[in-house]
Amino acid sequence: MNAALTLLAVQEQQLPEDVGKAGPVGLFLIVVLLIAVILLGRSMGRHLKRVPRSFDPADQVPDTPAELVDDAPPGQELLDTLRRAPLAIEPPRRTTDPQEGRPPAS
């Protein structure tokens, strides 16, 4: 009799319908994440194809013959630019107008 009551009690304990089942929102999220991973993988593959095999300058072949000639030392272009640039801070002008004896109005 005890075994029959236990069997009845187990059969009466029914789980709710939604326990153990994934909803449509979960399926949608899994599909969206799968699509995002596939797109990111393809994009990374394209970018990796553009990367040179080595970043060593000795392995790189120059595009033009002009690149073979190294005529300026490193930093020379920067020095030339700084020499041509006007001074950032100029001293005040001390010219006076001879007629009025005071500096000209700007």
mmCIF file of C-alpha atoms in Angstrom:
data_model
loop_
_atom_site.group_PDB
_atom_site.id
_atom_site.type_symbol
_atom_site.label_atom_id
_atom_site.label_comp_id
_atom_site.label_asym_id
_atom_site.label_seq_id
_atom_site.Cartn_x
_atom_site.Cartn_y
_atom_site.Cartn_z
ATOM 1 C CA MET A 1 0.000 0.000 0.000
ATOM 2 C CA ASN A 2 2.849 2.317 0.820
ATOM 3 C CA ALA A 3 4.363 1.812 -2.616
ATOM 4 C CA ALA A 4 1.059 2.610 -4.303
ATOM 5 C CA LEU A 5 0.723 5.899 -2.383
ATOM 6 C CA THR A 6 4.268 6.854 -3.292
ATOM 7 C CA LEU A 7 3.574 6.134 -6.961
ATOM 8 C CA LEU A 8 0.401 8.251 -6.823
ATOM 9 C CA ALA A 9 2.267 11.129 -5.153
ATOM 10 C CA VAL A 10 4.947 11.079 -7.843
ATOM 11 C CA GLN A 11 2.381 11.121 -10.647
ATOM 12 C CA GLU A 12 0.554 14.077 -9.086
ATOM 13 C CA GLN A 13 3.710 16.203 -8.984
ATOM 14 C CA GLN A 14 3.569 17.470 -12.521
ATOM 15 C CA LEU A 15 6.009 20.164 -13.554
ATOM 16 C CA PRO A 16 4.703 23.342 -15.137
ATOM 17 C CA GLU A 17 4.634 23.426 -18.928
ATOM 18 C CA ASP A 18 7.493 25.904 -19.404
ATOM 19 C CA VAL A 19 10.052 24.156 -17.165
ATOM 20 C CA GLY A 20 12.957 22.816 -19.199
ATOM 21 C CA LYS A 21 11.920 24.461 -22.445
ATOM 22 C CA ALA A 22 13.645 27.387 -24.093
ATOM 23 C CA GLY A 23 11.424 30.201 -25.219
ATOM 24 C CA PRO A 24 11.415 31.796 -28.646
ATOM 25 C CA VAL A 25 13.334 34.790 -27.279
ATOM 26 C CA GLY A 26 16.205 32.515 -26.271
ATOM 27 C CA LEU A 27 16.294 30.939 -29.717
ATOM 28 C CA PHE A 28 16.287 34.395 -31.307
ATOM 29 C CA LEU A 29 19.228 35.514 -29.150
ATOM 30 C CA ILE A 30 21.225 32.393 -29.984
ATOM 31 C CA VAL A 31 20.647 32.903 -33.725
ATOM 32 C CA VAL A 32 21.599 36.602 -33.539
ATOM 33 C CA LEU A 33 24.786 35.815 -31.598
ATOM 34 C CA LEU A 34 25.694 33.057 -34.062
ATOM 35 C CA ILE A 35 25.264 35.441 -37.004
ATOM 36 C CA ALA A 36 27.379 38.080 -35.227
ATOM 37 C CA VAL A 37 30.189 35.574 -34.595
ATOM 38 C CA ILE A 38 30.168 34.466 -38.234
ATOM 39 C CA LEU A 39 30.317 38.069 -39.502
ATOM 40 C CA LEU A 40 33.114 38.985 -37.090
ATOM 41 C CA GLY A 41 35.078 35.892 -38.141
ATOM 42 C CA ARG A 42 34.781 36.779 -41.827
ATOM 43 C CA SER A 43 35.836 40.368 -41.126
ATOM 44 C CA MET A 44 38.858 39.229 -39.127
ATOM 45 C CA GLY A 45 39.829 36.872 -41.959
ATOM 46 C CA ARG A 46 39.754 39.723 -44.472
ATOM 47 C CA HIS A 47 41.874 41.938 -42.228
ATOM 48 C CA LEU A 48 44.404 39.183 -41.602
ATOM 49 C CA LYS A 49 44.863 38.712 -45.347
ATOM 50 C CA ARG A 50 46.019 42.339 -45.597
ATOM 51 C CA VAL A 51 48.669 42.014 -42.878
ATOM 52 C CA PRO A 52 52.196 41.515 -44.244
ATOM 53 C CA ARG A 53 53.962 38.269 -43.369
ATOM 54 C CA SER A 54 56.702 40.225 -41.612
ATOM 55 C CA PHE A 55 57.094 43.783 -40.400
ATOM 56 C CA ASP A 56 60.842 43.620 -40.873
ATOM 57 C CA PRO A 57 61.909 46.428 -43.254
ATOM 58 C CA ALA A 58 64.467 44.140 -44.922
ATOM 59 C CA ASP A 59 61.669 41.879 -46.154
ATOM 60 C CA GLN A 60 59.677 44.687 -47.738
ATOM 61 C CA VAL A 61 60.204 45.336 -51.428
ATOM 62 C CA PRO A 62 60.162 49.039 -52.412
ATOM 63 C CA ASP A 63 57.381 50.136 -54.757
ATOM 64 C CA THR A 64 59.429 52.651 -56.737
ATOM 65 C CA PRO A 65 63.140 53.127 -57.454
ATOM 66 C CA ALA A 66 63.022 56.439 -55.569
ATOM 67 C CA GLU A 67 62.405 54.516 -52.353
ATOM 68 C CA LEU A 68 65.741 52.756 -52.772
ATOM 69 C CA VAL A 69 67.634 56.036 -52.302
ATOM 70 C CA ASP A 70 67.841 57.243 -48.715
ATOM 71 C CA ASP A 71 68.847 60.877 -49.166
ATOM 72 C CA ALA A 72 67.746 62.472 -45.873
ATOM 73 C CA PRO A 73 68.733 61.374 -42.378
ATOM 74 C CA PRO A 74 65.869 60.485 -40.022
ATOM 75 C CA GLY A 75 64.164 63.539 -38.565
ATOM 76 C CA GLN A 76 65.455 65.924 -41.212
ATOM 77 C CA GLU A 77 61.963 66.693 -42.494
ATOM 78 C CA LEU A 78 60.816 67.631 -38.992
ATOM 79 C CA LEU A 79 63.821 69.888 -38.477
ATOM 80 C CA ASP A 80 63.190 71.649 -41.796
ATOM 81 C CA THR A 81 59.537 72.202 -40.872
ATOM 82 C CA LEU A 82 60.484 73.682 -37.493
ATOM 83 C CA ARG A 83 63.053 75.986 -39.081
ATOM 84 C CA ARG A 84 60.494 77.339 -41.576
ATOM 85 C CA ALA A 85 57.710 77.808 -39.009
ATOM 86 C CA PRO A 86 57.282 81.241 -37.442
ATOM 87 C CA LEU A 87 57.959 81.638 -33.772
ATOM 88 C CA ALA A 88 54.992 80.792 -31.596
ATOM 89 C CA ILE A 89 55.745 83.637 -29.173
ATOM 90 C CA GLU A 90 57.009 86.886 -30.571
ATOM 91 C CA PRO A 91 58.411 89.668 -28.417
ATOM 92 C CA PRO A 92 56.247 92.801 -28.123
ATOM 93 C CA ARG A 93 56.859 95.462 -30.737
ATOM 94 C CA ARG A 94 58.405 98.606 -29.332
ATOM 95 C CA THR A 95 57.811 100.907 -32.240
ATOM 96 C CA THR A 96 56.212 104.234 -31.448
ATOM 97 C CA ASP A 97 54.396 106.619 -33.705
ATOM 98 C CA PRO A 98 56.691 109.652 -34.082
ATOM 99 C CA GLN A 99 53.765 112.040 -34.225
ATOM 100 C CA GLU A 100 51.955 110.918 -31.062
ATOM 101 C CA GLY A 101 54.726 109.354 -29.008
ATOM 102 C CA ARG A 102 52.706 106.257 -28.169
ATOM 103 C CA PRO A 103 52.450 102.787 -29.696
ATOM 104 C CA PRO A 104 50.173 102.415 -32.718
ATOM 105 C CA ALA A 105 46.665 101.088 -32.129
ATOM 106 C CA SER A 106 46.018 97.609 -33.419
#
